[in-house]
Coordinates of C-alpha atoms in Angstrom, one line a residue:
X1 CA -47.1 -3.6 145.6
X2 CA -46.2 -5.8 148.7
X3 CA -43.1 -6.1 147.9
X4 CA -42.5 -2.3 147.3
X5 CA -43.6 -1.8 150.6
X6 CA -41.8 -4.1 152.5
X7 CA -38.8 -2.9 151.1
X8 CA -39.6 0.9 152.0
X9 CA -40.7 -0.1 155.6
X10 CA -37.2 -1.6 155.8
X11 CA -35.2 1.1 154.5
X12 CA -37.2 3.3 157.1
X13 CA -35.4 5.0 159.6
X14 CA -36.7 6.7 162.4
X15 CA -35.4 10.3 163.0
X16 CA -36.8 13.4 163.3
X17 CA -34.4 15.0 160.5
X18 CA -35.2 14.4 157.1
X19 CA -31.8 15.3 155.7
X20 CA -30.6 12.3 158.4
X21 CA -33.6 9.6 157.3
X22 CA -32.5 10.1 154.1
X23 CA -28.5 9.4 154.8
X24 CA -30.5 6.2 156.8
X25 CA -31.6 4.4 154.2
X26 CA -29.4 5.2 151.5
X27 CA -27.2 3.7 153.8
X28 CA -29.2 0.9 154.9
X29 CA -29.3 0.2 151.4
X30 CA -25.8 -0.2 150.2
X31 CA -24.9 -2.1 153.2
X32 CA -27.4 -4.9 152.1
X33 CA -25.7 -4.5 148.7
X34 CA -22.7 -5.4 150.2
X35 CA -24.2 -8.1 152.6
X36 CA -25.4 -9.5 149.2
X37 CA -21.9 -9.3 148.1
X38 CA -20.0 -10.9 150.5
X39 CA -22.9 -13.8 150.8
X40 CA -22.7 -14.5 147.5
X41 CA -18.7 -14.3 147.0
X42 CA -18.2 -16.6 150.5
X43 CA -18.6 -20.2 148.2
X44 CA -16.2 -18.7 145.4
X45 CA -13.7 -18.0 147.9
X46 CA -13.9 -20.9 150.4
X47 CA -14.9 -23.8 147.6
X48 CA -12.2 -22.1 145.3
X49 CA -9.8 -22.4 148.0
X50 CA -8.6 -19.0 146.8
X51 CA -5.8 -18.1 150.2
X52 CA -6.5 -19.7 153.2
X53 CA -10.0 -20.3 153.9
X54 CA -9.7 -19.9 157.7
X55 CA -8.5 -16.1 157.2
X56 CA -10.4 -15.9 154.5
X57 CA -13.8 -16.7 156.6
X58 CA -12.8 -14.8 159.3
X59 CA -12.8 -11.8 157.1
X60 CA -16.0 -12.7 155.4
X61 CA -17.5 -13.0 158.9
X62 CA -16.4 -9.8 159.9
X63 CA -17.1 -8.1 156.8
X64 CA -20.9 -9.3 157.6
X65 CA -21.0 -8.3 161.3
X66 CA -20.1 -4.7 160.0
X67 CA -22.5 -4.3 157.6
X68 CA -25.3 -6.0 160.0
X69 CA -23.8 -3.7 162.6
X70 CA -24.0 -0.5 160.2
X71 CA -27.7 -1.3 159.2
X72 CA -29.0 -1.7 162.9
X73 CA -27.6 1.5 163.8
X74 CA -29.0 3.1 161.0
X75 CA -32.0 1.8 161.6
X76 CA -31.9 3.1 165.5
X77 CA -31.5 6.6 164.1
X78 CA -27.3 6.7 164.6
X79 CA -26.8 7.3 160.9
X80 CA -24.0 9.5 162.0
X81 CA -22.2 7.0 164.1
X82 CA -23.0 3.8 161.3
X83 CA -22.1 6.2 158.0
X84 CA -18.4 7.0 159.6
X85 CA -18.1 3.5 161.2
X86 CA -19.0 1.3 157.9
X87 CA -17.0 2.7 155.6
X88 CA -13.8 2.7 157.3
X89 CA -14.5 -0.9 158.9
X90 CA -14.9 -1.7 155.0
X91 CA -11.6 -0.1 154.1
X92 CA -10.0 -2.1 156.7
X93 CA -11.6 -5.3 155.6
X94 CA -10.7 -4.6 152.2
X95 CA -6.4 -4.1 153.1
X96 CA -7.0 -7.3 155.4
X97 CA -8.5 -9.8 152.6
X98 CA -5.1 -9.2 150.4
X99 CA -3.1 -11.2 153.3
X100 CA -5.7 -13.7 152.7
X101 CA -6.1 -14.0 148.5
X102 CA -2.6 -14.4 147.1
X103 CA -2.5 -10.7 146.9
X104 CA -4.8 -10.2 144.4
X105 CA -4.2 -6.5 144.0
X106 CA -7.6 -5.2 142.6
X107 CA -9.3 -5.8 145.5
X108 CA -7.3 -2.6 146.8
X109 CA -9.2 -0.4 144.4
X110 CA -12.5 -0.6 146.1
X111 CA -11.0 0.3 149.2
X112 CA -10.3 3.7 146.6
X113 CA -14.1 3.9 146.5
X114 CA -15.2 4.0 150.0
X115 CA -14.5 7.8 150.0
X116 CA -17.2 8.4 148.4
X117 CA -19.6 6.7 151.2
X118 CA -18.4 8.8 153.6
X119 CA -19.3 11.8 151.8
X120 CA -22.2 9.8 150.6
X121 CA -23.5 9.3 154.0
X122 CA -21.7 11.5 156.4
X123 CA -20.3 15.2 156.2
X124 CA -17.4 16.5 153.7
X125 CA -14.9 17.2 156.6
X126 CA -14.6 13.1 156.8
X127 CA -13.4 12.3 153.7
X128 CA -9.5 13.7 154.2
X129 CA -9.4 11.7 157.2
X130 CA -10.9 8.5 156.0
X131 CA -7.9 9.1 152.3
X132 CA -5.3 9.3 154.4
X133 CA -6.5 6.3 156.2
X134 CA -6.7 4.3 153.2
X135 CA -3.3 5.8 152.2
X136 CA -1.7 4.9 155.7
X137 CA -3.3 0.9 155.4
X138 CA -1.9 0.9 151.7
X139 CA 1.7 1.3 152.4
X140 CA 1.4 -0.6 155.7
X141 CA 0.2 -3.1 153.7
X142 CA 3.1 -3.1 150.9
X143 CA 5.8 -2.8 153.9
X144 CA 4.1 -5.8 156.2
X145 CA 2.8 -8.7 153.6
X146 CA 6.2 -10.2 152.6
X147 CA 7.1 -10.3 156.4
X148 CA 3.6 -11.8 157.6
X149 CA 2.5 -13.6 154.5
X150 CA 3.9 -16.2 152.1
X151 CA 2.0 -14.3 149.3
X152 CA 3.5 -12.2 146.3
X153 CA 4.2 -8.8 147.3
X154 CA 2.5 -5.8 146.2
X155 CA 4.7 -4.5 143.2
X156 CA 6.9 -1.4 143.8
X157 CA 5.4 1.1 141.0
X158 CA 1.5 -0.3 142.0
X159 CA 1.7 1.8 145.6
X160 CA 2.8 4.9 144.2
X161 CA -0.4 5.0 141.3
X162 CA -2.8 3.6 144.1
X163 CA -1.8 6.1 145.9
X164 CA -2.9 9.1 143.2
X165 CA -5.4 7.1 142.8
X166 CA -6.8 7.9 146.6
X167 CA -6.6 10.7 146.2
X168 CA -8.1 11.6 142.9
X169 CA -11.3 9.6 144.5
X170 CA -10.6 11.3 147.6
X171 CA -11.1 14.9 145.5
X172 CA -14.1 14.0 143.1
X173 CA -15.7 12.8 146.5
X174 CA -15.5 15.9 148.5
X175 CA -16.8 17.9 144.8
X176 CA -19.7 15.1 144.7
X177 CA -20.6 15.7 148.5
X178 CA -20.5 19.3 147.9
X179 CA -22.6 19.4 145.0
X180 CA -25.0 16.9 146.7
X181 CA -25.7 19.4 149.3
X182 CA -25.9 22.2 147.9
X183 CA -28.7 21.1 145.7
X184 CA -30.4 18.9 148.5
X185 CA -30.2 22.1 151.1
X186 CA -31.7 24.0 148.1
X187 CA -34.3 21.5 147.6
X188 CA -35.3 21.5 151.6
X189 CA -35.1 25.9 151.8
X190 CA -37.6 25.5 149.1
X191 CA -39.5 23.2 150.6
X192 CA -39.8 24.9 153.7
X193 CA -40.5 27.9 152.0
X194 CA -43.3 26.5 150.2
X195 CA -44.8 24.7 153.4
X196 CA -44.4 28.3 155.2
X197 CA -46.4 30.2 152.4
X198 CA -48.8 27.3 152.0
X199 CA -49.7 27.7 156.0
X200 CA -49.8 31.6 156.1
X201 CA -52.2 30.8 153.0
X202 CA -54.4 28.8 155.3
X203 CA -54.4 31.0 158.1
X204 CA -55.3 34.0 156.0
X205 CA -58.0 32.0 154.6
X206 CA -59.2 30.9 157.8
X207 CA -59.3 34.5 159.1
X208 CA -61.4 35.6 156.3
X209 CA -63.7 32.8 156.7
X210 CA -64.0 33.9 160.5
X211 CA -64.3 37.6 159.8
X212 CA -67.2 36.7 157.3
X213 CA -69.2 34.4 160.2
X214 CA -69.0 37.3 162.3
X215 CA -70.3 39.4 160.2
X216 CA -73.8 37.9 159.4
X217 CA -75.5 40.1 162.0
X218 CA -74.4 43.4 160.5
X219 CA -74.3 42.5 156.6
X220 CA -77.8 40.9 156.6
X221 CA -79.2 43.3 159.5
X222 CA -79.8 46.4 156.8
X223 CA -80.2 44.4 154.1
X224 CA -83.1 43.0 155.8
X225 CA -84.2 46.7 156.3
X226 CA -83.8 47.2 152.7
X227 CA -86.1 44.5 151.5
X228 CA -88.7 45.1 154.6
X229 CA -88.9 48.9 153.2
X230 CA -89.6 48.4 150.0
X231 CA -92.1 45.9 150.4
X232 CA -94.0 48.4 152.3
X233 CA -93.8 51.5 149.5
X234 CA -94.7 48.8 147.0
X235 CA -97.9 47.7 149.0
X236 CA -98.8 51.7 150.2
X237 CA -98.2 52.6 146.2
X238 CA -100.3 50.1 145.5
X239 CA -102.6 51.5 147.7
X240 CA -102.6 54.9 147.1
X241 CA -102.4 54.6 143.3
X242 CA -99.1 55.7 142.8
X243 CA -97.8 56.4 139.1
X244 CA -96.4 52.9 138.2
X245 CA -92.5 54.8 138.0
X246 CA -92.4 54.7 141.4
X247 CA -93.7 51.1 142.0
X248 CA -91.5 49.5 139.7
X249 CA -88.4 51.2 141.0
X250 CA -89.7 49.9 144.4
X251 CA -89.6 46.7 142.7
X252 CA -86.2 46.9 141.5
X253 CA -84.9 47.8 145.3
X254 CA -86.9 44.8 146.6
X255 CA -85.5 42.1 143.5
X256 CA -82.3 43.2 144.0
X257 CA -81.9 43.5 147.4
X258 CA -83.2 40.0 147.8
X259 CA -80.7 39.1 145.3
X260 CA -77.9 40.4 146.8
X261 CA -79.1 38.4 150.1
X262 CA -79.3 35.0 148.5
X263 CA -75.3 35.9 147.5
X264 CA -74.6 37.1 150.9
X265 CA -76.3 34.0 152.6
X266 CA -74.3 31.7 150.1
X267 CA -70.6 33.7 151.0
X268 CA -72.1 33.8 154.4
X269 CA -72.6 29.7 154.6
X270 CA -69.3 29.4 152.5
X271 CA -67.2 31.0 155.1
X272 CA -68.8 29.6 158.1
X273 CA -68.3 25.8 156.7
X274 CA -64.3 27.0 156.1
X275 CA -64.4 28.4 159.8
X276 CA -65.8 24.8 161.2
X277 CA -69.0 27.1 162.6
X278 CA -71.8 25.6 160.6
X279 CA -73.0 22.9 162.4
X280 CA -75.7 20.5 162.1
X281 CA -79.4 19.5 163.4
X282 CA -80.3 16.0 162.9
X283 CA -83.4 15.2 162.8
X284 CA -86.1 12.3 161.5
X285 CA -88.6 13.6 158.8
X286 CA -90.5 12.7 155.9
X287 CA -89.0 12.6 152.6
X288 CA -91.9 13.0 150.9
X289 CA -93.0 15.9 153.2
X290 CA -89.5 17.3 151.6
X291 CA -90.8 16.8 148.7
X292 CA -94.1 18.6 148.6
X293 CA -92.1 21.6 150.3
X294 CA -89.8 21.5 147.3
X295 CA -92.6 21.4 144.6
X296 CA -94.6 24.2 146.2
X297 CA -91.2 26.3 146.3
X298 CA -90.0 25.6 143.3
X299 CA -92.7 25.5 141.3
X300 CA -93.1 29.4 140.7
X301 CA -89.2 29.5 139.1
X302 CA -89.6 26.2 137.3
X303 CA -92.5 27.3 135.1
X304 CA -91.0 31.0 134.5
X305 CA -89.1 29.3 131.4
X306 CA -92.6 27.0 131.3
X307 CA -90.5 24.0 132.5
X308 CA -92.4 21.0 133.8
X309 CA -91.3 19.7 137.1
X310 CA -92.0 15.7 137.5
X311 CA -91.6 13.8 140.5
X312 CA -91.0 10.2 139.6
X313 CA -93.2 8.0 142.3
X314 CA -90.7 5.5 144.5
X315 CA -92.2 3.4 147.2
X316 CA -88.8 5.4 148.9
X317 CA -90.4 8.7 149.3
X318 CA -92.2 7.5 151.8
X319 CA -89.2 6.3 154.0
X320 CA -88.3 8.4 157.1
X321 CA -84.7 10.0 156.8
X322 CA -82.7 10.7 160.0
X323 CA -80.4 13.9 158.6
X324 CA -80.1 17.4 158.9
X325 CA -83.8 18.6 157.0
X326 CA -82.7 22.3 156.3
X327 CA -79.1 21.2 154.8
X328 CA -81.1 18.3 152.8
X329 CA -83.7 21.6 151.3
X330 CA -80.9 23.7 151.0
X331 CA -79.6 21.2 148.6
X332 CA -82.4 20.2 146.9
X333 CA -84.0 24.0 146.5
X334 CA -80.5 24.9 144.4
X335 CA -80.5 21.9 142.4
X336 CA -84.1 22.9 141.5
X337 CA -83.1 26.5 141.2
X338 CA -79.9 25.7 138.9
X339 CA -82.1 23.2 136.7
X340 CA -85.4 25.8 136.3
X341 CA -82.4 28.7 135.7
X342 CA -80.7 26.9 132.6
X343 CA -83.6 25.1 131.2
X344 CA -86.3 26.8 129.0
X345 CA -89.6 24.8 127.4
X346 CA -88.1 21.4 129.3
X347 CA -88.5 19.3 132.1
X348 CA -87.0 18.9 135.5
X349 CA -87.3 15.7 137.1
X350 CA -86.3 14.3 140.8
X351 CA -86.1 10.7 141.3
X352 CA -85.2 8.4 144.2
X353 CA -83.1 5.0 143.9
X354 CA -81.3 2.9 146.9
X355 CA -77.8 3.4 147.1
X356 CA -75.9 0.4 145.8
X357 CA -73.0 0.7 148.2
X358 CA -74.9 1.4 151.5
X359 CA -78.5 0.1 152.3
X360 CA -78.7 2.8 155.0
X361 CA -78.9 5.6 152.5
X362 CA -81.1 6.9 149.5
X363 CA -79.6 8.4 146.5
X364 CA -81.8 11.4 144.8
X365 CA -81.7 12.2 141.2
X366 CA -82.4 16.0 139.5
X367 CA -81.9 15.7 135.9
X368 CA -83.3 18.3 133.1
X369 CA -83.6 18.5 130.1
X370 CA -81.4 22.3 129.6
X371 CA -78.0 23.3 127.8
X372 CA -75.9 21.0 129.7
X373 CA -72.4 21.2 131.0
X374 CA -69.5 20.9 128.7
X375 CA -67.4 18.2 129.2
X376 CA -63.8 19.9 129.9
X377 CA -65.6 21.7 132.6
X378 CA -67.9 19.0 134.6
X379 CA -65.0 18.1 136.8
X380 CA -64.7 22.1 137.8
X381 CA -68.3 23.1 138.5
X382 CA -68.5 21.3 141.9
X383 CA -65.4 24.2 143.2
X384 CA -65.8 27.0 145.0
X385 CA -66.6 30.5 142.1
X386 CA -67.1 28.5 139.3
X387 CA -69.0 28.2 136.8
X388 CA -69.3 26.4 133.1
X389 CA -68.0 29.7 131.3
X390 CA -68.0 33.0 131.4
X391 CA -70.9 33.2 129.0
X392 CA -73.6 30.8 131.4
X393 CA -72.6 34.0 133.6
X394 CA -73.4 36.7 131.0
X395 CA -76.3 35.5 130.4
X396 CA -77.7 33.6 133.7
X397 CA -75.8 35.3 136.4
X398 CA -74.5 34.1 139.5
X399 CA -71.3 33.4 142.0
X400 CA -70.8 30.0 140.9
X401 CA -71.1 29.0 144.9
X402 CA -74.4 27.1 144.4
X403 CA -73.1 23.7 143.5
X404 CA -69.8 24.4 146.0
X405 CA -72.0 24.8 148.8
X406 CA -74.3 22.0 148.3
X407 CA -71.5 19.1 147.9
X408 CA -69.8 20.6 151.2
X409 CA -73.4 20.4 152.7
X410 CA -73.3 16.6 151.5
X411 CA -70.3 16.2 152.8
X412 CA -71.4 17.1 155.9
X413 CA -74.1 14.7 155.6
X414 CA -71.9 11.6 155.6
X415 CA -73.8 12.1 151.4
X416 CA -71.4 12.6 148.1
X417 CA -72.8 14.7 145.2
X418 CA -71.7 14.0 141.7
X419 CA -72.6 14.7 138.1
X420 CA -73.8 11.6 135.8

């Protein structure tokens, strides 16, 4: 893993153009390829007394301060500059080392290749130029060696078929360049598209959020009017001896009005956590103070499905927590609620242990005894509208926004929440 990164840190190149820091360290790369090259091929050449080792060192030593010369500039952010520089310096090199290798011919055919660097690293336009170059420093070379070298000449017929051979390379470089871009300016429109629909995404979901904060006052203003009315014709029917028609459909308005406030409350707290508007108050209390409020709350829905509620005893409920109290009820009062909702005839238990990874906090345990959660769904249940199936919500009902809202209030807590 080390090495992997030393390697990309060294390839980096600092640019604000992508397109550019790629160019960068693909050419950062083949000029250490070809550092590696010439390093390695310096004690064949000079031990093997292959030409004459003066020229032959002088060309090894400029060869080297080219490519060390293309990769600092690459590395400064001139990609452009190094990537039409290096490859032509290379080409050059390449005609020069024949005066200094008894003409060994072969070595011309990489200079054939270096086309394809150029539109490699650089733009399309460069790659005629850079042919003709070659082309120009081939026949130079066939006119010049047997007048400034004691070497064999380059053979008539071997010029001519170089030559095409330029230029074929010369072609399938300017194709390769072209199809290279094409499919990499693709690539970066798509990109950009994606990034752009991905940030409209967020901003649409943040205006939501905000239009939902804003809205607390007048959703849950007449709601409340809703639920304080028909608490009042319940208790005057009740009074007044009322047939029973009308108390019970008092009833329903004031059961599901309430109902329809816990969702609110929960879309309500949803959105203002999204909308960074939910803040905290910290505070030290009593855990087991918590407690007691959570068994006296809970109690009444826990025994509904005649559920027993067990509070294993830990020396920890006595500690003193410094943490927001209402986000820590919140919490535990939907745990509760979830565990009296989907358990019938079993028990519900909260338990306290020390965290094992920090000393400074205090994990809490609800477990039950209920239907469970299926496997294939336990990683989903903790996001935002879900639930374990569509048949928990047949039969059970809800938004699926408890369990979202209580790791979010955890997280807000400095806590985690997770499902053993």
């Amino acid at each position: 893993m080390y090495n992997i990164k030393t390697i990309h840190a060294f390839l980096k190149v600092k640019h604000p153009d992508h397109d550019t820091r790629r160019r960068g360290a693909l050419l950062v790369a083949i000029c250490l390829s070809f550092l590696a090259v010439c390093i390695l091929s310096a004690p064949i050449i000079l031990l093997g007394k292959i030409g004459n080792s003066t020229t032959s060192a002088l060309i090894l030593a400029l060869t080297s301060c080219v490519v060390i010369a293309g990769i600092l500039l690459a590395k400064k952010g001139c990609v452009k500059q190094s990537a039409i520089l290096t490859p032509i310096s290379m080409s050059v090199l390449v005609h020069l080392s024949i005066f200094a290798s008894h003409g060994l011919n072969f070595f011309l055919y990489f200079a054939a290749l270096t086309p394809f660097l150029t539109g490699l690293l650089t733009r399309r336009r460069f790659i005629l130029p850079h042919v003709l170059l070659n082309i120009a420093m081939l026949w130079l070379a066939y006119g010049y060696m047997p007048e400034r070298s004691n070497h064999s000449p380059l053979h008539p017929n071997f010029v001519p078929v170089l030559t095409l051979f330029h230029l074929a390379t010369g072609a399938l470089s300017y194709l390769s360049s072209y199809t290279n871009a094409h499919f990499f300016y693709t690539l970066l429109s798509t990109q950009d598209a994606l990034k752009q629909a991905r940030q409209e995404a967020i901003e649409a979901n943040l205006a939501k959020s905000h239009f939902l904060a804003n809205m607390s006052h007048e959703l849950r203003t007449p709601l409340n009017a809703i639920i304080g009315y028909s608490e009042i014709m319940i208790e005057e029917g009740e009074l007044d001896d009322l047939p029973p028609q009308h108390i019970a459909d008092a009833q329903r308005i004031n059961k599901s009005g309430k109902h329809l406030l816990v969702l609110i409350n929960g879309l309500l707290d949803l959105a203002k956590i999204e909308a960074g508007k939910m803040s905290l108050d910290v505070t030290s209390f009593s855990l087991q103070a918590v407690m007691d409020e959570m068994v006296e709350t809970s109690l009444p829905l826990v025994q509904a499905n005649h559920n027993t509620l067990v509070i294993s005893p830990s020396p920890l409920f006595e500690s003193k927590l410094l943490t927001d109290e209402i986000k820590l009820k919140q919490i535990l009062l939907n745990l509760l609620s979830n565990a009296a909702k989907f358990t019938s005839d079993g028990t519900i238990t909260i338990s306290a242990e020390e965290n094992q990874n920090h000393s400074n906090f205090i994990t809490l345990h609800v477990t039950d005894t209920g239907i469970g959660i299926p496997e294939d769904r336990q990683q989903h249940i903790f996001e935002d509208f879900v639930q374990a199936s569509t048949s928990t919500t047949r039969l059970y009902g809800g938004t699926g926004l408890g369990l979202s809202l209580c790791i979010k209030f955890a997280q807000m807590l400095k806590g985690h929440m997770s499902l053993a």
